[in-house]
Tab-separated table of C-alpha atoms in Angstrom:
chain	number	residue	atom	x	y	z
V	259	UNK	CA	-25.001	-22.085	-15.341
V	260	UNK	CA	-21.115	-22.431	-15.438
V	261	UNK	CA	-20.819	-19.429	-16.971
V	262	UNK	CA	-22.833	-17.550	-13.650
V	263	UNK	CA	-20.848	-19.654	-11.343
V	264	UNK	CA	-17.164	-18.085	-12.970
V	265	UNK	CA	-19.099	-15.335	-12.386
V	266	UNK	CA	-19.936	-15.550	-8.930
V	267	UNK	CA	-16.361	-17.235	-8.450
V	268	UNK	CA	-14.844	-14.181	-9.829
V	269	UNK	CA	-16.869	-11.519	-8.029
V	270	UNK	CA	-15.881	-13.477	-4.638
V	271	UNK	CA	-11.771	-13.973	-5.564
V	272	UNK	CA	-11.966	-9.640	-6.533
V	273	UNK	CA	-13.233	-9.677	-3.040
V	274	UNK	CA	-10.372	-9.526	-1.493
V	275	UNK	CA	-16.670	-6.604	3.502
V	276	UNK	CA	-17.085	-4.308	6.569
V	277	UNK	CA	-15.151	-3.355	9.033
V	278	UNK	CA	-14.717	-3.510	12.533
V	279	UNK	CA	-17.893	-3.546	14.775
V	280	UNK	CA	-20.219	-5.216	12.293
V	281	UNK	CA	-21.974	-8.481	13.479
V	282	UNK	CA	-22.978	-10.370	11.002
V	283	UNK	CA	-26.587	-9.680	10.121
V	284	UNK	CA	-27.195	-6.117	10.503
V	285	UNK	CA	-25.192	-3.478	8.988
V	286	UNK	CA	-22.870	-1.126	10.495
V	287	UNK	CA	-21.571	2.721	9.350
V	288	UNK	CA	-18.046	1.914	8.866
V	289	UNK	CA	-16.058	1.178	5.536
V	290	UNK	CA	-12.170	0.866	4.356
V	291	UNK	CA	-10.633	3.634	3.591
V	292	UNK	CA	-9.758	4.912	-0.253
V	293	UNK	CA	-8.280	2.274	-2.273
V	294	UNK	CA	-8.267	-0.528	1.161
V	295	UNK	CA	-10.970	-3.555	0.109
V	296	UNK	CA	-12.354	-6.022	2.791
V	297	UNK	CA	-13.442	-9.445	1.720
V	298	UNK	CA	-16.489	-11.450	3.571
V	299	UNK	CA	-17.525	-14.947	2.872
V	300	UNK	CA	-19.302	-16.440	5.274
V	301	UNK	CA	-21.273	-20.154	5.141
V	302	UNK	CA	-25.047	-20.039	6.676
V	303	UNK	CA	-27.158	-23.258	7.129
V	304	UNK	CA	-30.651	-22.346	7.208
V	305	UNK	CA	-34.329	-24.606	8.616
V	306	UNK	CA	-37.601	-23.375	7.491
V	307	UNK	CA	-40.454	-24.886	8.397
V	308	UNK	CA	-44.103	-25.218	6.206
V	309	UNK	CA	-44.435	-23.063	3.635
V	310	UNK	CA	-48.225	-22.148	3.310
V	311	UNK	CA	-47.846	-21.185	-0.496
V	312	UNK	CA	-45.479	-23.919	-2.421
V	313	UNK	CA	-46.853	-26.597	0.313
V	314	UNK	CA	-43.520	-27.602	1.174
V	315	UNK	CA	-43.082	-29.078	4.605
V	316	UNK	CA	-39.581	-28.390	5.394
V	317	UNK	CA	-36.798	-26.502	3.310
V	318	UNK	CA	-32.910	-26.338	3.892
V	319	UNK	CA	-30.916	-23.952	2.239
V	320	UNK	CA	-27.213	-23.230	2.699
V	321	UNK	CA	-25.988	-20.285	1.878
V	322	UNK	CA	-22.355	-19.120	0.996
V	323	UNK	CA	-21.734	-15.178	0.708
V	324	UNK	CA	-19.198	-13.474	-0.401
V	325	UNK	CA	-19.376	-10.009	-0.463
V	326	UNK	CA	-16.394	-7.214	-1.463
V	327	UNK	CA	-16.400	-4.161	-0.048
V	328	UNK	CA	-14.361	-1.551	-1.655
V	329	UNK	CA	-13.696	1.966	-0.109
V	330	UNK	CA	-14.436	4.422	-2.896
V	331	UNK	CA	-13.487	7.710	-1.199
V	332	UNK	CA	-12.876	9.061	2.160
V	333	UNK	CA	-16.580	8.312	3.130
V	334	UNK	CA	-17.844	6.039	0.197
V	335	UNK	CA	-17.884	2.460	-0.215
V	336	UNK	CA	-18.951	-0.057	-2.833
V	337	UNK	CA	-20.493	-3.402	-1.600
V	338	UNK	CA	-20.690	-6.498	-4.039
V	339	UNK	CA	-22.203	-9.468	-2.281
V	340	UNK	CA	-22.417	-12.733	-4.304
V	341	UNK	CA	-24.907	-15.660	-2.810
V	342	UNK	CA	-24.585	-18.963	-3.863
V	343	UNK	CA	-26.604	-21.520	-2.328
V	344	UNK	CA	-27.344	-25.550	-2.338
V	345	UNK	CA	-31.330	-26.118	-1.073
V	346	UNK	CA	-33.192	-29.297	0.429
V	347	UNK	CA	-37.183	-29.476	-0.048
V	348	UNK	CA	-39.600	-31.466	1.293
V	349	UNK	CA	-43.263	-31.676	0.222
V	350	UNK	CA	-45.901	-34.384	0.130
V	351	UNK	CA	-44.273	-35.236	-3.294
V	352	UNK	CA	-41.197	-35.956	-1.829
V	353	UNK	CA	-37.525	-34.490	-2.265
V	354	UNK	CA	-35.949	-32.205	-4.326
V	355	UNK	CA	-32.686	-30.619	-4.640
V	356	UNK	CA	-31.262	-27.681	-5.922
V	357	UNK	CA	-28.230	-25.525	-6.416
V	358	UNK	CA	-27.769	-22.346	-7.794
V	359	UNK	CA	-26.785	-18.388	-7.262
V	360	UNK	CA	-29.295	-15.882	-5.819
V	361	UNK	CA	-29.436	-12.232	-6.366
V	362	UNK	CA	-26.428	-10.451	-6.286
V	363	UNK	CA	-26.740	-7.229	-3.684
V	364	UNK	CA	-24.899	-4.296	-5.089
V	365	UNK	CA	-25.011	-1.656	-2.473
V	366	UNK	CA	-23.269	1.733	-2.018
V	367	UNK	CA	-22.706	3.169	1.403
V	368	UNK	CA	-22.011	6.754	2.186
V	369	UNK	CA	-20.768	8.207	5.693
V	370	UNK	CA	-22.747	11.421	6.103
V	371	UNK	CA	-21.850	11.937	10.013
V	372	UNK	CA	-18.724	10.837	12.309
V	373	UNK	CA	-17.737	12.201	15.626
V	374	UNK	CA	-14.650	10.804	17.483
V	375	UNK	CA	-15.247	12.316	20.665
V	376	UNK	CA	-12.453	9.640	22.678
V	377	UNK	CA	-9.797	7.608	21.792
V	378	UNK	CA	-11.876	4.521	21.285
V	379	UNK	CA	-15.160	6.097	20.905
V	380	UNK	CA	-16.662	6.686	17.728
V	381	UNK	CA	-20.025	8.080	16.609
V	382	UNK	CA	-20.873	7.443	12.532
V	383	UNK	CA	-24.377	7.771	10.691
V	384	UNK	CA	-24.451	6.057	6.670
V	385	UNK	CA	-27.015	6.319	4.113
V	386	UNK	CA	-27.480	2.848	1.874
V	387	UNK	CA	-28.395	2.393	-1.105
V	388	UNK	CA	-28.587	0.225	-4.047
V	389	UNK	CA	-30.244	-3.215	-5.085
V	390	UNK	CA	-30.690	-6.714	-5.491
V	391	UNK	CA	-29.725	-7.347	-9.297
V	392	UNK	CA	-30.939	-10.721	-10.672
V	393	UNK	CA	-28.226	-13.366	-11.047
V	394	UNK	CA	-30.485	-14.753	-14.121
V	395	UNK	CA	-30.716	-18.063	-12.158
V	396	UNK	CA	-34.108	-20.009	-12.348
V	397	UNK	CA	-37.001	-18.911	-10.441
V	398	UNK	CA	-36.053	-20.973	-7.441
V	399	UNK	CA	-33.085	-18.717	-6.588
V	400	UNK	CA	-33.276	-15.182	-8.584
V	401	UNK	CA	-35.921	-12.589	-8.896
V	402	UNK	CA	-35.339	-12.339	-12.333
V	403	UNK	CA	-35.721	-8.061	-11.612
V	404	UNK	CA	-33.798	-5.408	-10.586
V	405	UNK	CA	-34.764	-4.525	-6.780
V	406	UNK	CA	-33.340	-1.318	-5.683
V	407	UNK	CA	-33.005	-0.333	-1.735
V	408	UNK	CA	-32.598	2.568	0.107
V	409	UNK	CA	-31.644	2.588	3.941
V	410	UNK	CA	-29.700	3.701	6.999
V	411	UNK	CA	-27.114	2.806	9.506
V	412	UNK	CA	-25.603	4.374	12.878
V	413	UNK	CA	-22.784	2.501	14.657
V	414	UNK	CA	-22.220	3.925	18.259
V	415	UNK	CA	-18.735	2.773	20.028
V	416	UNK	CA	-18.410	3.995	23.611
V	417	UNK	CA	-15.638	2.151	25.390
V	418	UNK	CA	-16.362	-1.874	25.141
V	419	UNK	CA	-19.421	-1.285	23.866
V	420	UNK	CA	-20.772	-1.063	20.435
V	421	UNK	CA	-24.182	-0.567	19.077
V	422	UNK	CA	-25.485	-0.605	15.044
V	423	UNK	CA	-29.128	-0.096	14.111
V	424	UNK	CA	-30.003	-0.055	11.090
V	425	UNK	CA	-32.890	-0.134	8.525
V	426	UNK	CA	-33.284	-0.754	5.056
V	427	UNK	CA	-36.559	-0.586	2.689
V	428	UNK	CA	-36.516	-3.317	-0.744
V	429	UNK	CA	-38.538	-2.006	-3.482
V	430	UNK	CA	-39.108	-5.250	-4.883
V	431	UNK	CA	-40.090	-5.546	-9.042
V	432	UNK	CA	-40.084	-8.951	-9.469
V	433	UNK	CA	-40.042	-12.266	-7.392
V	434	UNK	CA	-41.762	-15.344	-6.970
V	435	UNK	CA	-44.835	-16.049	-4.459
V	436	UNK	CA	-43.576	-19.299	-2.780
V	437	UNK	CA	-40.068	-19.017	-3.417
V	438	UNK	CA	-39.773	-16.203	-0.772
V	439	UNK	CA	-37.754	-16.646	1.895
V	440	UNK	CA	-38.081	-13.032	3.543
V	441	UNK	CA	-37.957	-10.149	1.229
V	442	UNK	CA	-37.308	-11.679	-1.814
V	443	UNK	CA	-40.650	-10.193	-3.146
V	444	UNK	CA	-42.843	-9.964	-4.624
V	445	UNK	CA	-43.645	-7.168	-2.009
V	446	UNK	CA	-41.869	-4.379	-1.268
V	447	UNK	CA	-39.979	-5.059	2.320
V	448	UNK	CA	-38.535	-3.069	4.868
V	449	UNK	CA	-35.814	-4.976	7.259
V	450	UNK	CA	-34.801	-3.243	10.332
V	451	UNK	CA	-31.546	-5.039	12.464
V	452	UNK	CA	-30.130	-3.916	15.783
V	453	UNK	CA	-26.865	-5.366	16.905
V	454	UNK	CA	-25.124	-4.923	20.662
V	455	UNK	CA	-21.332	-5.981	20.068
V	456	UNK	CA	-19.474	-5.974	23.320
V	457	UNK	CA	-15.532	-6.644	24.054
V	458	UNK	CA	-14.886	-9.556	26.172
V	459	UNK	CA	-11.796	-9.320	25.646
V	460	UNK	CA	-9.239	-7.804	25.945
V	461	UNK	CA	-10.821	-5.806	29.252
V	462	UNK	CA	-8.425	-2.741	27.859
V	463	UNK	CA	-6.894	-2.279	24.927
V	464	UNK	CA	-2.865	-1.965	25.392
V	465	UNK	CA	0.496	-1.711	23.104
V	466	UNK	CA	0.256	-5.445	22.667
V	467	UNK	CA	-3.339	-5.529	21.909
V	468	UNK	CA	-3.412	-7.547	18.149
V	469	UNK	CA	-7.210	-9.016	18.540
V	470	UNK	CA	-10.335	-8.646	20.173
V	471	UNK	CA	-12.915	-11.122	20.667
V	472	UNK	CA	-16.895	-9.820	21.377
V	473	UNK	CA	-19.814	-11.401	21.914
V	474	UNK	CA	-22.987	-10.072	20.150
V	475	UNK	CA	-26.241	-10.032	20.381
V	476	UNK	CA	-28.904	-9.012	17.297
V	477	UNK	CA	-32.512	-8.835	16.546
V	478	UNK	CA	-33.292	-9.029	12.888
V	479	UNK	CA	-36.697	-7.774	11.937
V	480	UNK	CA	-38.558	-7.739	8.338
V	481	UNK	CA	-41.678	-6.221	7.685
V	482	UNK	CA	-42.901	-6.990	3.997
V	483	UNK	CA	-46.221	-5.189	2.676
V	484	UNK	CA	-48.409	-8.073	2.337
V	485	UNK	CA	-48.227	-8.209	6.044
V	486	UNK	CA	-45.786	-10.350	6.654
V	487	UNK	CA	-43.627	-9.529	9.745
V	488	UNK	CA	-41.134	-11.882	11.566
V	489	UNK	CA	-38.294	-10.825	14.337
V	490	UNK	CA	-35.589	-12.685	15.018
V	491	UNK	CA	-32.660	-12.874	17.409
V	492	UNK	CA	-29.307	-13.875	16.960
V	493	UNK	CA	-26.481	-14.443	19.760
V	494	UNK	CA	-22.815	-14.882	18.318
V	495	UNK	CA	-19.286	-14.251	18.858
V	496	UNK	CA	-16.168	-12.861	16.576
V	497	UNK	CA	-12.950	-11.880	16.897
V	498	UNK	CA	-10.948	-8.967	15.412
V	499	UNK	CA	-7.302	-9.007	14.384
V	500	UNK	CA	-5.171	-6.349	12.592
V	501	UNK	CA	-6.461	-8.002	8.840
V	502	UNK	CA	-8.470	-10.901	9.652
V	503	UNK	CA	-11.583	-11.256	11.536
V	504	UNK	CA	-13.745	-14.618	12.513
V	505	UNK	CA	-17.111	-14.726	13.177
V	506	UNK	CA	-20.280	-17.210	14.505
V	507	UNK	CA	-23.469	-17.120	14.614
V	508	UNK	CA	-26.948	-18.431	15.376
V	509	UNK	CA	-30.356	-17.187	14.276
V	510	UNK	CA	-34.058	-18.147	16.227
V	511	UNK	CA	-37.501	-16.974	15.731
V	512	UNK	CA	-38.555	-14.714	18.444
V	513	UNK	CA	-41.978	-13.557	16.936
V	514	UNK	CA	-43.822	-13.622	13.464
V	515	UNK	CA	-47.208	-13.358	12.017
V	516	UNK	CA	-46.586	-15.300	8.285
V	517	UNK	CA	-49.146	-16.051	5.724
V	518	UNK	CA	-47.248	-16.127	2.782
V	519	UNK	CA	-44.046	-17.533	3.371
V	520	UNK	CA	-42.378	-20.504	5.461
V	521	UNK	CA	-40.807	-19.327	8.898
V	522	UNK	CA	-37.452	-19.695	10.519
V	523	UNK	CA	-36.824	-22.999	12.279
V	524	UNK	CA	-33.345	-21.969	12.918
V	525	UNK	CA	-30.026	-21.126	11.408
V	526	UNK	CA	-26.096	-21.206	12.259
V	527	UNK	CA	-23.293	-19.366	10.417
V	528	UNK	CA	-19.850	-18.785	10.395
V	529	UNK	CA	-17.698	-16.383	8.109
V	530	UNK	CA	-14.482	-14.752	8.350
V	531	UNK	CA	-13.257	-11.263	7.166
V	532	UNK	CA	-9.843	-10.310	5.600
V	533	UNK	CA	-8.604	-6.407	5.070
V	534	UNK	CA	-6.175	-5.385	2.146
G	267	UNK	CA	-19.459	-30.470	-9.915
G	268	UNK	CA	-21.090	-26.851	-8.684
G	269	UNK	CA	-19.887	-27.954	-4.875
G	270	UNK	CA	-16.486	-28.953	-5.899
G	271	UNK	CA	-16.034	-25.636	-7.460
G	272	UNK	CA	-17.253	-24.051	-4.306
G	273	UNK	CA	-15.374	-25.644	-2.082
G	274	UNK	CA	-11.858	-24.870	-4.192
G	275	UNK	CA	-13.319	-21.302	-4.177
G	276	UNK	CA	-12.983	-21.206	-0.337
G	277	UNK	CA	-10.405	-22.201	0.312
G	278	UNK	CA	-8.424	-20.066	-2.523
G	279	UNK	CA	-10.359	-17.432	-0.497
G	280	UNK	CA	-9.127	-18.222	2.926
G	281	UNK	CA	-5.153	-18.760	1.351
G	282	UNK	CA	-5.310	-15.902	-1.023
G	283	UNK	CA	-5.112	-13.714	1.909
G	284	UNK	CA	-3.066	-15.304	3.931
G	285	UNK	CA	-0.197	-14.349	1.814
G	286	UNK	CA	0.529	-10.691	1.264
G	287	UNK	CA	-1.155	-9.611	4.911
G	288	UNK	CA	2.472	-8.566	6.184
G	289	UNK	CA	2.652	-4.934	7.368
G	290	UNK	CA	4.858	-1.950	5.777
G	291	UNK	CA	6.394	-1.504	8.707
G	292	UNK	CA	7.665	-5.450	9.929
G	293	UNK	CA	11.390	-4.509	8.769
G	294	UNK	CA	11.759	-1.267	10.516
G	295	UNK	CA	13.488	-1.042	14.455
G	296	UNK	CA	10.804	1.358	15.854
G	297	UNK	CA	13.068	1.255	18.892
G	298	UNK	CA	14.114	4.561	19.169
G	299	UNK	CA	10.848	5.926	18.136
G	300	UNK	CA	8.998	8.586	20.227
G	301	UNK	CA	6.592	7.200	22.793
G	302	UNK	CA	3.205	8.629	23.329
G	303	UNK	CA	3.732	11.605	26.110
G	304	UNK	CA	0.387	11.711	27.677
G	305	UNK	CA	0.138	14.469	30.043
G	306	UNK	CA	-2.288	16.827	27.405
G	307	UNK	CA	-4.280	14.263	27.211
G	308	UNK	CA	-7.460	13.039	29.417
G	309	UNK	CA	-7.608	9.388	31.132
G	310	UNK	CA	-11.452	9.042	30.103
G	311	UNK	CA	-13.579	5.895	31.642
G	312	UNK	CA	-16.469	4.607	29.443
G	313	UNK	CA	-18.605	1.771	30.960
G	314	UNK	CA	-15.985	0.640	33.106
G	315	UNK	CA	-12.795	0.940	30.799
G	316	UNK	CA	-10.350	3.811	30.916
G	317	UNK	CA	-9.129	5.281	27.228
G	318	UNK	CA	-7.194	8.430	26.490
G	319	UNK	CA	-9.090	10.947	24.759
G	320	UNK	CA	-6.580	13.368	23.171
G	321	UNK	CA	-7.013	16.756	23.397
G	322	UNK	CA	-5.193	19.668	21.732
G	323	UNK	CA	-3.771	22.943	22.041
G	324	UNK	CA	-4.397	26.010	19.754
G	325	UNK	CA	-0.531	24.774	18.618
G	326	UNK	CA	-1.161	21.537	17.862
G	327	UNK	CA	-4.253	22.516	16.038
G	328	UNK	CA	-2.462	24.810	13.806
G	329	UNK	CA	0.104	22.347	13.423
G	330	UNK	CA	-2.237	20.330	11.510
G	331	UNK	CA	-2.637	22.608	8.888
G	332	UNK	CA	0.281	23.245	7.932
G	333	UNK	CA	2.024	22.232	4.818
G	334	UNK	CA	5.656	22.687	6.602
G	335	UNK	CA	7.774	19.451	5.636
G	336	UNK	CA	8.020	17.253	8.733
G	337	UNK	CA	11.617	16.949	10.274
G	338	UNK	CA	13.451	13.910	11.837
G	339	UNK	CA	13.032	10.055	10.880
G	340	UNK	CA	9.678	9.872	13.354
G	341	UNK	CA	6.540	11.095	14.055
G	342	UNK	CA	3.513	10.388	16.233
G	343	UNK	CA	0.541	10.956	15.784
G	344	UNK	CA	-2.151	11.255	18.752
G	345	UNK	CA	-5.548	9.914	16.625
G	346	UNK	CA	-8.858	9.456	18.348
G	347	UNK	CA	-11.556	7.005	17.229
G	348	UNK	CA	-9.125	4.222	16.935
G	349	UNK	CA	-11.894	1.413	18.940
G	350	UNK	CA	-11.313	-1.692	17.127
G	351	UNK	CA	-8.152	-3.967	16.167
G	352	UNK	CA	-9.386	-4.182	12.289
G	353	UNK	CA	-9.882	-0.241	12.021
G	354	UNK	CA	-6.163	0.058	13.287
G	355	UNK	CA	-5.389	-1.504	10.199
G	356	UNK	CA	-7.882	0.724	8.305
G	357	UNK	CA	-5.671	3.700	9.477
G	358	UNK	CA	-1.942	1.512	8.307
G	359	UNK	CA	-3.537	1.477	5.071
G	360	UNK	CA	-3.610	4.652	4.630
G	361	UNK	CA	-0.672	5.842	6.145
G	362	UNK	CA	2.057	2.772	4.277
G	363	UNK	CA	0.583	4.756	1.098
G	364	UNK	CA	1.934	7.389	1.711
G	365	UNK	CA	5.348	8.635	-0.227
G	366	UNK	CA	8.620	8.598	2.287
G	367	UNK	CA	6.575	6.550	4.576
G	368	UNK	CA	9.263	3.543	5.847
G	369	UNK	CA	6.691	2.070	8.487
G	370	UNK	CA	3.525	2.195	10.316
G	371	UNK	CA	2.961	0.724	13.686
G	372	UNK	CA	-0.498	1.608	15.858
G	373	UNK	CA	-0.832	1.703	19.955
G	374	UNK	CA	-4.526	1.272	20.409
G	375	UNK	CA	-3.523	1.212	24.143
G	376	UNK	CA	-2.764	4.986	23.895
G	377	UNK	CA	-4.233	5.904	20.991
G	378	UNK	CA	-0.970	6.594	19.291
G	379	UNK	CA	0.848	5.577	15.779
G	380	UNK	CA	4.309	5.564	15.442
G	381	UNK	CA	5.294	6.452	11.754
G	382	UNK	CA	9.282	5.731	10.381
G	383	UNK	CA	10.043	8.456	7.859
G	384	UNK	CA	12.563	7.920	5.174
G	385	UNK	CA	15.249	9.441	4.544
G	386	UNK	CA	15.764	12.042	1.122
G	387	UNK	CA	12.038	11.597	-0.117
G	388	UNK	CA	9.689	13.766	-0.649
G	389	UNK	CA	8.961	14.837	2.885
G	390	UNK	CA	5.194	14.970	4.384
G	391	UNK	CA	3.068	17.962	6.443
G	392	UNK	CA	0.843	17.545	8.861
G	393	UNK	CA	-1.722	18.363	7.125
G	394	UNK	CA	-1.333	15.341	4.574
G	395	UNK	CA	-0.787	12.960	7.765
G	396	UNK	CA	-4.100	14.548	8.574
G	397	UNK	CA	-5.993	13.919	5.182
G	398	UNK	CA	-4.824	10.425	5.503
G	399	UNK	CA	-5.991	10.216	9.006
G	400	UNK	CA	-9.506	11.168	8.072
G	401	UNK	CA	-9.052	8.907	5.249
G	402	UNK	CA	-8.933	6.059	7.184
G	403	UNK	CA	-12.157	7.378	8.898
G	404	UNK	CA	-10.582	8.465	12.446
G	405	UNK	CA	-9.355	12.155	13.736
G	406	UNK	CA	-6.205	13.324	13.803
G	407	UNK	CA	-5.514	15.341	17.326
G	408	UNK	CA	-1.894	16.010	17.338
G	409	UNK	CA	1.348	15.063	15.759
G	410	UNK	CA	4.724	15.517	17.347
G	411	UNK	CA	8.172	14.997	15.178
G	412	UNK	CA	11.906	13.699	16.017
């Protein structure tokens, strides 16, 4: 176990993740530049309620990401995301804790469209793909499988509004029924996001302009192939400086039909984002 | 044990970058640099906010392929695409790494980055300001040189 925590330790201090416009749980089509790295880590507190398989009552997990994301080439980046995570239990049988590092999502994106029409308008299209590589963590936390995904992401900017859809299919190989929190298999899954970021502020961008701060809005959806299906929505905020970015977040249920796994009570997140 | 090693992770994390996030171009006087001259280009407005969209002439576009040495200690460059504060710095990324390059400084208020040339290097086109540009992931519209 030490041993996969240097590990994850190390893959988070190489990560010195996206760039501007990306809220944090749906993906957006822009990367760093050649040789230019972005580091995420962001802290998520999680509430699920009964879980009709394991028979747990309650279950809180939180989660701390960190994810590198290294540009490869003018329109190519590498993403390394490393999720460690400390969970809570509850079952008829009382308590149990556990800690321990998830799988690690190893994902390459590639810019295939970009249009700069304006001077702060942008138009970009990405392809994803990639996959969730077991962190060889017990059963509670890995797959113990190789899970690759393949996906898509537009990011629209017009003005002081920003838009990202994207979508993103999970061939799962392994995973554990009961120990699935939403995609984690054993099913194949397909998660579709759709963020609206918008510029409070500053009204106009100027000489002086350093930050911005945005509110956002998302709707998280995940449809796995035993029939699982669950939407979410998200309201948040973050700023943007020149390197560093800040971000918060909350996550409700809006609408699910679950058999097989526990669903969302609620969850809260924060993160921040550095450029180098 | 596992949390204390998490939480000493973090916060290396958060100093780490902290140190080292000073710009290329924080020593240079970009004083007498040229300002953005903004009579080619369009005052746009996009859900209520006015932008420049930069626009250029068969010159300008020929200008950016060419592999002609830039003159002078400055140029600016008229980019498009530039809508956040962290892409900016996408685009001084690319732009500091560039040879003869003394200093970078971006005006998302006219679209517009300022670059401080230095002296007796190797001395860069258009065109690789260009590459660099599109590097970066944004579109390079026009450069002018003094």
């Amino acid at each position: 176990m030490r041993i996969r925590l240097i590990a994850a330790a190390a893959a988070g201090c190489l990560a010195p993740i996206a760039l501007g416009q990306e809220a944090m749980y749906t993906q957006a089509a822009t990367m760093p530049g050649p040789g230019s790295w972005i580091l995420r880590t962001q802290m998520h507190f999680i509430r699920y309620g009964e879980n009709p398989v394991s028979g747990e009552t309650r279950e809180d997990v939180v989660e701390w990401r960190n994810a590198v994301q290294v540009g490869l080439a003018r329109a190519l980046s590498l993403t390394v995301d490393v999720p460690a995570a400390w969970k809570r239990s509850e079952s008829p049988s009382g308590r149990e804790h556990a800690v321990g590092v998830e799988d690690v999502e190893l994902m390459l994106k590639y810019r295939v469209y970009m249009d700069n029409p304006g001077g702060i308008d942008t138009t970009r299209v990405a392809l994803l793909g990639g996959a969730y590589v077991t962190s060889g963590d017990s059963r509670e936390f890995a797959s113990q499988s190789v899970n690759p995904h393949l996906g898509g992401v537009i990011t629209i900017v017009r003005g002081r509004h920003g838009f990202n859809q994207d979508l993103l299919y999970t061939f799962n190989t392994g995973g554990t029924p009961g120990k699935n929190n939403g995609g984690e298999g054993p099913d194949d899954a397909l998660a579709f996001n759709t963020a609206y970021v918008y510029r409070v502020f500053p009204e106009r961008y100027t000489s002086e302009t350093e930050g911005a701060w945005y509110a956002t809005l998302e709707m998280n959806g995940l449809y796995e192939t035993n029939g699982d299906t669950e939407l979410r929505w998200a309201p948040g905020f973050m700023y943007e400086g020149r390197r560093f970015g800040f971000e918060v977040m909350a996550q409700f249920p809006l609408w699910n039909k679950l058999d097989e796994r526990a669903e969302l009570d609620f969850a809260v997140g924060f993160g921040f984002r550095f450029l180098f | 044990m596992r949390w204390i090693a998490c939480a000493a992770l973090s916060a290396a994390l958060l100093v780490v970058p902290m140190v080292g996030c000073a710009s290329k171009g924080s020593g240079v006087d970009f004083s007498s640099a040229p300002t953005a001259d903004l009579t080619g280009s369009r005052k746009v407005s996009v859900s209520g906010e006015e932008a420049w969209e930069h626009a250029a002439r068969e010159e300008d576009r020929a200008l950016l392929s060419s592999k002609k040495p830039i003159e002078g200690r400055w140029a600016l460059l008229y980019v498009n695409g530039l809508g956040c504060p962290l892409c900016a710095t996408n685009i001084d990324q690319q732009l500091e790494r560039l040879p003869g390059v003394e200093g970078v400084r971006v005006d998302l208020g006219s679209g517009t980055v300022q670059l401080a040339l230095a002296e007796g290097e190797r001395r860069l086109s258009p065109m690789d300001l260009r590459e660099a540009v599109a590097d970066a992931g944004f579109t390079l519209v026009k450069v002018t040189q003094k």
